[in-house]
mmCIF file of C-alpha atoms and ligand atoms in Angstrom:
data_model
loop_
_atom_site.group_PDB
_atom_site.id
_atom_site.type_symbol
_atom_site.label_atom_id
_atom_site.label_comp_id
_atom_site.label_asym_id
_atom_site.label_seq_id
_atom_site.Cartn_x
_atom_site.Cartn_y
_atom_site.Cartn_z
ATOM 1 C CA MET R 1 -30.132 105.422 43.160
ATOM 2 C CA LEU R 2 -30.343 103.494 46.016
ATOM 3 C CA GLY R 3 -27.690 100.598 44.465
ATOM 4 C CA LEU R 4 -25.836 103.244 44.099
ATOM 5 C CA TYR R 5 -25.930 104.730 47.180
ATOM 6 C CA SER R 6 -25.126 101.803 49.025
ATOM 7 C CA ILE R 7 -22.339 100.423 46.292
ATOM 8 C CA LYS R 8 -20.219 103.307 47.370
ATOM 9 C CA ASN R 9 -20.805 102.810 51.009
ATOM 10 C CA LEU R 10 -19.198 99.314 50.644
ATOM 11 C CA ARG R 11 -15.630 98.963 52.295
ATOM 12 C CA ILE R 12 -13.091 98.076 49.144
ATOM 13 C CA SER R 13 -12.467 94.262 51.113
ATOM 14 C CA THR R 14 -16.035 93.746 50.857
ATOM 15 C CA CYS R 15 -16.378 94.766 47.454
ATOM 16 C CA VAL R 16 -13.195 92.129 46.810
ATOM 17 C CA LEU R 17 -15.367 89.611 48.521
ATOM 18 C CA ILE R 18 -18.075 89.978 46.631
ATOM 19 C CA VAL R 19 -15.965 90.395 42.784
ATOM 20 C CA LEU R 20 -14.039 86.369 44.482
ATOM 21 C CA GLY R 21 -17.238 85.095 44.937
ATOM 22 C CA CYS R 22 -18.538 85.960 41.676
ATOM 23 C CA ILE R 23 -15.510 84.126 40.017
ATOM 24 C CA ALA R 24 -15.927 81.143 42.353
ATOM 25 C CA VAL R 25 -18.980 80.951 40.772
ATOM 26 C CA LEU R 26 -18.458 81.364 37.534
ATOM 27 C CA GLN R 27 -15.784 78.801 37.475
ATOM 28 C CA LEU R 28 -17.981 76.306 38.989
ATOM 29 C CA LEU R 29 -20.344 76.529 35.762
ATOM 30 C CA LEU R 30 -17.610 76.204 33.636
ATOM 31 C CA LEU R 31 -16.390 73.814 35.555
ATOM 32 C CA TYR R 32 -19.585 71.860 36.043
ATOM 33 C CA GLY R 33 -19.789 71.039 32.082
ATOM 34 C CA SER R 34 -16.734 68.724 32.640
ATOM 35 C CA TYR R 35 -17.409 67.111 35.095
ATOM 36 C CA ASN R 36 -19.993 65.712 33.592
ATOM 37 C CA TYR R 37 -18.307 65.468 30.664
ATOM 38 C CA LYS R 38 -21.146 63.949 27.519
ATOM 39 C CA CYS R 39 -20.072 60.276 27.844
ATOM 40 C CA ILE R 40 -22.233 56.327 27.486
ATOM 41 C CA SER R 41 -23.832 55.620 29.593
ATOM 42 C CA LYS R 42 -23.098 52.639 31.653
ATOM 43 C CA GLU R 43 -26.126 50.117 30.580
ATOM 44 C CA ASP R 44 -25.026 51.308 26.599
ATOM 45 C CA ILE R 45 -21.164 49.797 26.631
ATOM 46 C CA GLY R 46 -22.366 46.515 25.336
ATOM 47 C CA LYS R 47 -23.355 48.095 22.500
ATOM 48 C CA TYR R 48 -20.088 49.774 21.477
ATOM 49 C CA LEU R 49 -17.624 46.694 22.887
ATOM 50 C CA TYR R 50 -15.117 45.582 19.832
ATOM 51 C CA MET R 51 -15.593 42.438 20.580
ATOM 52 C CA TYR R 52 -11.894 40.516 18.837
ATOM 53 C CA LEU R 53 -9.855 38.412 20.442
ATOM 54 C CA ASN R 54 -6.187 37.785 19.313
ATOM 55 C CA PRO R 55 -6.976 34.065 16.554
ATOM 56 C CA LYS R 56 -3.500 32.797 18.829
ATOM 57 C CA VAL R 57 -6.204 32.455 21.684
ATOM 58 C CA VAL R 58 -6.972 28.472 22.620
ATOM 59 C CA LYS R 59 -10.702 28.629 23.065
ATOM 60 C CA ARG R 60 -11.470 25.233 25.316
ATOM 61 C CA LEU R 61 -15.035 24.059 24.347
ATOM 62 C CA ASP R 62 -15.488 23.239 28.357
ATOM 63 C CA LYS R 63 -15.554 27.363 29.569
ATOM 64 C CA PRO R 64 -18.266 29.359 29.225
ATOM 65 C CA ALA R 65 -17.222 33.008 27.470
ATOM 66 C CA CYS R 66 -16.065 35.117 29.878
ATOM 67 C CA ASP R 67 -18.461 37.999 31.193
ATOM 68 C CA TYR R 68 -17.951 41.616 30.557
ATOM 69 C CA GLU R 69 -21.602 43.288 31.844
ATOM 70 C CA MET R 70 -19.817 41.692 35.438
ATOM 71 C CA VAL R 71 -16.811 43.671 35.301
ATOM 72 C CA TYR R 72 -18.386 47.189 34.178
ATOM 73 C CA LYS R 73 -21.929 47.094 35.439
ATOM 74 C CA GLN R 74 -20.232 46.164 39.112
ATOM 75 C CA VAL R 75 -20.960 48.464 42.002
ATOM 76 C CA HIS R 76 -16.857 49.247 42.949
ATOM 77 C CA LYS R 77 -14.997 52.041 45.290
ATOM 78 C CA ASP R 78 -11.818 53.731 44.231
ATOM 79 C CA ASP R 79 -9.246 51.453 45.100
ATOM 80 C CA TRP R 80 -5.916 53.654 46.285
ATOM 81 C CA SER R 81 -3.786 50.633 47.809
ATOM 82 C CA ILE R 82 -1.384 51.096 45.558
ATOM 83 C CA ILE R 83 1.708 50.390 47.268
ATOM 84 C CA GLU R 84 0.109 47.171 48.793
ATOM 85 C CA GLN R 85 -0.378 45.797 45.926
ATOM 86 C CA SER R 86 2.951 46.324 44.657
ATOM 87 C CA ASN R 87 4.949 44.719 47.460
ATOM 88 C CA GLN R 88 2.383 41.609 47.461
ATOM 89 C CA PHE R 89 2.458 40.486 44.059
ATOM 90 C CA ASP R 90 2.003 36.783 42.956
ATOM 91 C CA PRO R 91 2.912 36.524 39.482
ATOM 92 C CA SER R 92 0.572 33.945 38.673
ATOM 93 C CA GLY R 93 -0.563 33.216 34.983
ATOM 94 C CA ILE R 94 1.316 36.001 34.011
ATOM 95 C CA VAL R 95 4.198 34.764 30.918
ATOM 96 C CA ASN R 96 6.337 37.081 29.129
ATOM 97 C CA GLY R 97 3.724 40.162 29.931
ATOM 98 C CA SER R 98 0.535 38.102 28.404
ATOM 99 C CA PHE R 99 -2.269 36.720 30.567
ATOM 100 C CA VAL R 100 -4.970 34.104 29.570
ATOM 101 C CA PRO R 101 -7.948 33.680 31.787
ATOM 102 C CA GLU R 102 -8.012 30.232 33.262
ATOM 103 C CA ASP R 103 -12.069 29.760 34.259
ATOM 104 C CA CYS R 104 -14.021 31.493 31.321
ATOM 105 C CA ASN R 105 -13.105 31.933 27.735
ATOM 106 C CA PRO R 106 -11.855 36.282 26.809
ATOM 107 C CA GLN R 107 -13.470 37.234 24.466
ATOM 108 C CA LEU R 108 -11.372 40.600 23.828
ATOM 109 C CA SER R 109 -7.268 40.777 23.262
ATOM 110 C CA ILE R 110 -5.904 44.528 24.194
ATOM 111 C CA ALA R 111 -2.404 44.883 23.584
ATOM 112 C CA ILE R 112 -0.931 47.847 26.149
ATOM 113 C CA LEU R 113 1.654 49.858 24.941
ATOM 114 C CA VAL R 114 3.517 51.745 27.693
ATOM 115 C CA THR R 115 6.615 54.114 26.235
ATOM 116 C CA TYR R 116 9.273 54.638 28.550
ATOM 117 C CA ARG R 117 12.448 55.894 29.568
ATOM 118 C CA ASN R 118 13.810 56.257 32.813
ATOM 119 C CA ARG R 119 11.183 56.540 35.558
ATOM 120 C CA GLN R 120 12.045 53.061 37.234
ATOM 121 C CA SER R 121 10.360 53.356 40.331
ATOM 122 C CA GLN R 122 7.306 54.050 38.281
ATOM 123 C CA LEU R 123 7.584 51.068 36.364
ATOM 124 C CA ASP R 124 8.164 49.400 39.441
ATOM 125 C CA ILE R 125 4.078 50.483 40.646
ATOM 126 C CA PHE R 126 3.057 50.816 37.726
ATOM 127 C CA ILE R 127 3.076 47.240 36.629
ATOM 128 C CA PRO R 128 2.017 44.818 39.248
ATOM 129 C CA PHE R 129 -0.768 47.211 40.222
ATOM 130 C CA ILE R 130 -1.652 46.806 36.207
ATOM 131 C CA HIS R 131 -1.482 42.993 36.312
ATOM 132 C CA ASN R 132 -3.702 42.621 39.494
ATOM 133 C CA PHE R 133 -6.444 45.155 37.950
ATOM 134 C CA LEU R 134 -6.231 43.652 34.733
ATOM 135 C CA ARG R 135 -6.530 39.758 35.764
ATOM 136 C CA ARG R 136 -9.803 40.845 37.582
ATOM 137 C CA GLN R 137 -11.333 41.589 34.515
ATOM 138 C CA LYS R 138 -10.773 38.319 32.904
ATOM 139 C CA ILE R 139 -9.366 39.891 29.265
ATOM 140 C CA HIS R 140 -6.700 37.919 27.339
ATOM 141 C CA TYR R 141 -3.752 40.937 27.405
ATOM 142 C CA LYS R 142 -0.282 41.695 27.207
ATOM 143 C CA ILE R 143 2.086 44.708 28.298
ATOM 144 C CA PHE R 144 4.537 46.320 25.728
ATOM 145 C CA VAL R 145 6.816 48.256 27.185
ATOM 146 C CA ILE R 146 8.309 50.661 24.817
ATOM 147 C CA GLU R 147 12.042 52.241 25.547
ATOM 148 C CA GLN R 148 13.238 54.581 24.188
ATOM 149 C CA HIS R 149 17.364 53.713 24.379
ATOM 150 C CA ASP R 150 19.528 56.984 23.470
ATOM 151 C CA ALA R 151 19.832 60.421 25.142
ATOM 152 C CA LYS R 152 17.789 62.035 22.707
ATOM 153 C CA LEU R 153 14.081 64.304 22.857
ATOM 154 C CA PHE R 154 11.259 61.572 23.734
ATOM 155 C CA ASN R 155 9.776 60.786 21.054
ATOM 156 C CA LYS R 156 6.566 59.390 22.452
ATOM 157 C CA GLY R 157 4.410 58.816 18.655
ATOM 158 C CA LEU R 158 7.625 57.638 17.894
ATOM 159 C CA LEU R 159 7.352 54.679 20.253
ATOM 160 C CA TYR R 160 3.829 54.419 19.674
ATOM 161 C CA ASN R 161 3.907 53.628 16.183
ATOM 162 C CA VAL R 162 6.626 50.866 16.948
ATOM 163 C CA GLY R 163 4.769 49.024 19.963
ATOM 164 C CA ALA R 164 1.511 49.112 17.385
ATOM 165 C CA ARG R 165 3.455 47.676 15.267
ATOM 166 C CA GLN R 166 4.718 45.014 16.746
ATOM 167 C CA ALA R 167 1.521 44.231 18.492
ATOM 168 C CA ALA R 168 -0.140 44.358 14.920
ATOM 169 C CA ARG R 169 2.218 41.348 13.916
ATOM 170 C CA GLU R 170 0.810 40.077 17.422
ATOM 171 C CA LEU R 171 -2.147 39.844 16.123
ATOM 172 C CA PHE R 172 -3.672 41.936 18.536
ATOM 173 C CA PRO R 173 -7.071 43.611 17.203
ATOM 174 C CA CYS R 174 -7.359 46.455 20.215
ATOM 175 C CA LEU R 175 -4.716 48.958 21.009
ATOM 176 C CA VAL R 176 -4.476 50.731 24.810
ATOM 177 C CA LEU R 177 -2.309 53.670 24.986
ATOM 178 C CA HIS R 178 -0.681 53.684 28.755
ATOM 179 C CA ASP R 179 1.319 56.716 30.364
ATOM 180 C CA VAL R 180 3.813 54.931 32.909
ATOM 181 C CA ASP R 181 2.730 57.522 35.682
ATOM 182 C CA LEU R 182 -1.461 56.645 35.536
ATOM 183 C CA LEU R 183 -2.902 53.901 37.685
ATOM 184 C CA PRO R 184 -6.673 53.365 36.869
ATOM 185 C CA LEU R 185 -8.776 53.960 40.772
ATOM 186 C CA SER R 186 -12.593 52.249 39.263
ATOM 187 C CA ALA R 187 -12.665 47.935 39.255
ATOM 188 C CA ALA R 188 -15.174 48.844 36.218
ATOM 189 C CA ASN R 189 -13.009 50.186 33.982
ATOM 190 C CA LEU R 190 -13.206 47.684 31.931
ATOM 191 C CA TYR R 191 -10.124 47.424 29.488
ATOM 192 C CA ALA R 192 -11.539 47.349 26.047
ATOM 193 C CA CYS R 193 -11.829 48.894 22.602
ATOM 194 C CA LEU R 194 -15.513 50.411 21.304
ATOM 195 C CA LEU R 195 -16.533 50.478 17.565
ATOM 196 C CA GLN R 196 -15.246 54.361 18.014
ATOM 197 C CA PRO R 197 -11.637 55.778 19.847
ATOM 198 C CA ARG R 198 -11.828 55.804 23.388
ATOM 199 C CA HIS R 199 -10.220 57.912 26.142
ATOM 200 C CA LEU R 200 -9.677 56.056 29.450
ATOM 201 C CA SER R 201 -8.271 58.837 31.924
ATOM 202 C CA ALA R 202 -10.981 61.566 31.402
ATOM 203 C CA SER R 203 -11.391 61.800 35.074
ATOM 204 C CA LEU R 204 -7.612 62.202 37.275
ATOM 205 C CA ASP R 205 -6.523 63.536 39.842
ATOM 206 C CA LYS R 206 -4.093 66.231 38.557
ATOM 207 C CA PHE R 207 -6.587 67.119 36.843
ATOM 208 C CA ARG R 208 -8.554 67.511 39.584
ATOM 209 C CA PHE R 209 -10.877 64.892 38.495
ATOM 210 C CA VAL R 210 -12.419 67.405 35.766
ATOM 211 C CA LEU R 211 -11.545 66.150 31.861
ATOM 212 C CA PRO R 212 -9.888 69.818 30.993
ATOM 213 C CA TYR R 213 -11.117 70.172 26.918
ATOM 214 C CA TYR R 214 -13.028 67.212 24.593
ATOM 215 C CA GLY R 215 -9.678 66.556 22.221
ATOM 216 C CA LEU R 216 -7.471 65.898 25.046
ATOM 217 C CA VAL R 217 -6.700 62.192 24.576
ATOM 218 C CA GLY R 218 -3.583 62.164 26.209
ATOM 219 C CA GLY R 219 -2.841 60.111 29.637
ATOM 220 C CA VAL R 220 -4.679 56.091 28.061
ATOM 221 C CA LEU R 221 -6.229 55.925 25.302
ATOM 222 C CA ALA R 222 -7.841 52.517 23.594
ATOM 223 C CA LEU R 223 -8.008 51.964 19.663
ATOM 224 C CA THR R 224 -8.986 49.380 17.723
ATOM 225 C CA THR R 225 -5.313 48.155 15.684
ATOM 226 C CA GLU R 226 -6.670 48.946 12.133
ATOM 227 C CA HIS R 227 -8.051 52.704 13.174
ATOM 228 C CA PHE R 228 -4.226 53.115 14.352
ATOM 229 C CA ARG R 229 -2.997 51.676 11.127
ATOM 230 C CA GLN R 230 -5.940 54.172 8.749
ATOM 231 C CA LEU R 231 -4.679 57.253 11.012
ATOM 232 C CA ASN R 232 -0.919 56.672 9.982
ATOM 233 C CA GLY R 233 -0.240 56.078 13.984
ATOM 234 C CA PHE R 234 1.662 59.256 15.536
ATOM 235 C CA SER R 235 3.344 62.447 14.157
ATOM 236 C CA ASN R 236 6.986 61.287 14.183
ATOM 237 C CA LYS R 237 7.656 64.814 14.772
ATOM 238 C CA PHE R 238 7.179 65.916 18.405
ATOM 239 C CA THR R 239 10.113 65.348 20.759
ATOM 240 C CA GLY R 240 9.870 66.438 24.625
ATOM 241 C CA TRP R 241 6.687 67.068 26.124
ATOM 242 C CA GLY R 242 3.345 67.371 25.022
ATOM 243 C CA GLY R 243 1.251 67.687 21.769
ATOM 244 C CA GLU R 244 2.266 64.061 20.166
ATOM 245 C CA ASP R 245 -1.682 63.053 21.583
ATOM 246 C CA ASP R 246 -3.449 66.673 20.822
ATOM 247 C CA GLU R 247 -2.109 66.036 16.798
ATOM 248 C CA PHE R 248 -3.329 62.551 17.027
ATOM 249 C CA ALA R 249 -6.724 63.728 18.238
ATOM 250 C CA ALA R 250 -7.018 66.451 15.140
ATOM 251 C CA ARG R 251 -6.247 62.764 12.940
ATOM 252 C CA ILE R 252 -9.542 61.441 14.815
ATOM 253 C CA MET R 253 -11.523 64.000 13.768
ATOM 254 C CA ASP R 254 -10.331 64.730 10.400
ATOM 255 C CA HIS R 255 -10.643 60.587 9.424
ATOM 256 C CA ASN R 256 -14.693 61.342 11.180
ATOM 257 C CA LEU R 257 -13.732 59.389 14.585
ATOM 258 C CA GLU R 258 -15.786 59.936 17.141
ATOM 259 C CA ILE R 259 -13.770 60.311 20.887
ATOM 260 C CA LEU R 260 -16.098 58.466 23.563
ATOM 261 C CA ARG R 261 -15.943 57.915 26.716
ATOM 262 C CA PHE R 262 -16.980 55.455 30.400
ATOM 263 C CA PRO R 263 -18.943 57.649 32.755
ATOM 264 C CA PRO R 264 -16.750 59.558 35.182
ATOM 265 C CA ASP R 265 -16.827 57.844 37.822
ATOM 266 C CA MET R 266 -15.517 54.680 36.108
ATOM 267 C CA SER R 267 -12.736 56.957 34.661
ATOM 268 C CA ARG R 268 -10.592 57.519 37.458
ATOM 269 C CA TYR R 269 -7.146 58.325 37.361
ATOM 270 C CA THR R 270 -4.725 58.678 39.999
ATOM 271 C CA MET R 271 -0.965 59.939 38.817
ATOM 272 C CA LEU R 272 2.547 59.285 40.600
ATOM 273 C CA VAL R 273 4.249 62.468 41.526
ATOM 274 C CA HIS R 274 6.766 62.771 38.603
ATOM 275 C CA GLN R 275 9.169 65.928 37.762
ATOM 276 C CA GLN R 276 8.433 67.039 34.223
ATOM 277 C CA ALA R 277 10.143 66.073 31.062
ATOM 278 C CA PRO R 278 11.317 69.452 28.962
ATOM 279 C CA VAL R 279 8.258 70.876 27.406
ATOM 280 C CA ASN R 280 8.334 71.167 24.171
ATOM 281 C CA GLY R 281 7.745 74.973 22.954
ATOM 282 C CA GLN R 282 7.371 74.616 19.149
ATOM 283 C CA ARG R 283 4.197 71.794 19.775
ATOM 284 C CA PHE R 284 1.433 74.731 18.588
ATOM 285 C CA ARG R 285 3.932 75.699 15.679
ATOM 286 C CA LEU R 286 4.093 72.257 14.564
ATOM 287 C CA MET R 287 0.432 70.890 15.566
ATOM 288 C CA SER R 288 -0.483 74.058 12.065
ATOM 289 C CA GLU R 289 1.650 72.442 10.050
ATOM 290 C CA THR R 290 1.483 68.892 10.273
ATOM 291 C CA VAL R 291 -0.675 68.294 7.268
ATOM 292 C CA ALA R 292 -3.139 65.492 6.978
ATOM 293 C CA ALA R 293 -1.246 62.401 8.998
ATOM 294 C CA GLN R 294 1.108 62.363 5.425
ATOM 295 C CA ASP R 295 3.836 61.580 8.598
ATOM 296 C CA GLY R 296 2.865 58.700 10.630
ATOM 297 C CA LEU R 297 3.388 54.638 10.483
ATOM 298 C CA ASN R 298 4.831 55.446 6.858
ATOM 299 C CA SER R 299 7.664 57.642 7.990
ATOM 300 C CA MET R 300 9.260 56.221 11.172
ATOM 301 C CA HIS R 301 13.333 56.796 11.323
ATOM 302 C CA TYR R 302 14.913 54.695 13.894
ATOM 303 C CA ARG R 303 18.320 53.439 13.914
ATOM 304 C CA SER R 304 16.990 50.064 15.535
ATOM 305 C CA VAL R 305 14.820 48.070 17.565
ATOM 306 C CA SER R 306 15.096 44.614 20.143
ATOM 307 C CA VAL R 307 12.189 43.211 21.873
ATOM 308 C CA SER R 308 12.978 41.104 24.668
ATOM 309 C CA GLN R 309 10.660 38.938 26.599
ATOM 310 C CA HIS R 310 10.665 39.541 30.188
ATOM 311 C CA PRO R 311 8.334 37.905 32.666
ATOM 312 C CA LEU R 312 5.917 40.475 33.412
ATOM 313 C CA PHE R 313 6.168 42.750 29.851
ATOM 314 C CA THR R 314 8.009 42.373 26.602
ATOM 315 C CA LEU R 315 10.242 45.107 25.996
ATOM 316 C CA ILE R 316 11.116 47.013 22.978
ATOM 317 C CA ARG R 317 13.763 48.940 22.709
ATOM 318 C CA VAL R 318 13.885 51.286 20.528
ATOM 319 C CA VAL R 319 17.181 53.521 18.956
ATOM 320 C CA THR R 320 16.061 56.697 17.415
HETATM 321 C C1 BGC B 401 -0.176 68.898 25.969
HETATM 322 C C2 BGC B 401 -0.809 67.359 26.099
HETATM 323 C C3 BGC B 401 -1.125 67.203 27.450
HETATM 324 C C4 BGC B 401 -2.313 67.973 27.375
HETATM 325 C C5 BGC B 401 -3.147 68.290 29.231
HETATM 326 C C6 BGC B 401 -1.674 70.080 26.234
HETATM 327 O O1 BGC B 401 -0.943 71.712 26.291
HETATM 328 O O2 BGC B 401 0.038 69.706 24.443
HETATM 329 O O3 BGC B 401 0.115 67.351 25.356
HETATM 330 O O4 BGC B 401 -1.445 65.970 27.407
HETATM 331 O O5 BGC B 401 -1.127 69.864 27.810
HETATM 332 O O6 BGC B 401 -1.705 67.602 29.462
HETATM 333 MN MN1 MN B 402 3.222 62.192 32.816
#
């Protein structure tokens, strides 16, 4: 009785405040899980690393093996020095977008695949930033920019398929699928494949550093070239913004593969601001219709592809 009496005496504004307070507490509790998403511990990373080198890299007997524990176990602060990095860029060691460390023998080779169209200002920031970031990691890597060279709706899945095929031809064992507008902030975020697919951009400023859902693989994803082939790559049916990554996550789960992640403090990224491309309103219908990875690497349709070498990346142009 007393409870009812006191509620009646509360002012409406106080009631609204109490309700809002309850919602805020509930939200915090709900988000807690996604701030601290399930991930592998720093100590275990070594056990999961997919240590493969491109056979074209020449080993030098006088040099030690590069040490990756030094990279992922380092104590670090987020690096926000984005603009300075692209202004004072020294390209030493980079040939056609590829880099091999000088002072040690790399144990890891990765192909970075960047799908692209008409975002010159972002590419101008991304390319120097990522070279500076990756050269410190003592890995062998090569950057491929895959550009859709037509005015049709953007087909990111098809571009990744084309890029993965080129990287496989060049004997890269590991692919990192990378949005051009995402920049890693933690130097400890070693760019490497794990034994299972790995989502790198799990802690993104755009999402207030919360992982929105477990199956998100958009942004930056690393997986072995062999897994990409087993999954039949991406569906080529998703055009415009969204969905192709969710459909790819469904392929990963259908094949009983796991999505692994590094801890949140190592997985932080910032997103460069841009206008969003037209959203694909059909993406949920398309997803429900796509059957068990039937469409993909085996069913790509495009009119032409050219591959040209630029100093800081290899450009693959696709007319869809
Ligand atoms: C889209 C994905 C996107 C995700 C996060 C989903 O609704 O289908 O493509 O990566 O949102 O932005
Ligand atoms: Mn984006």
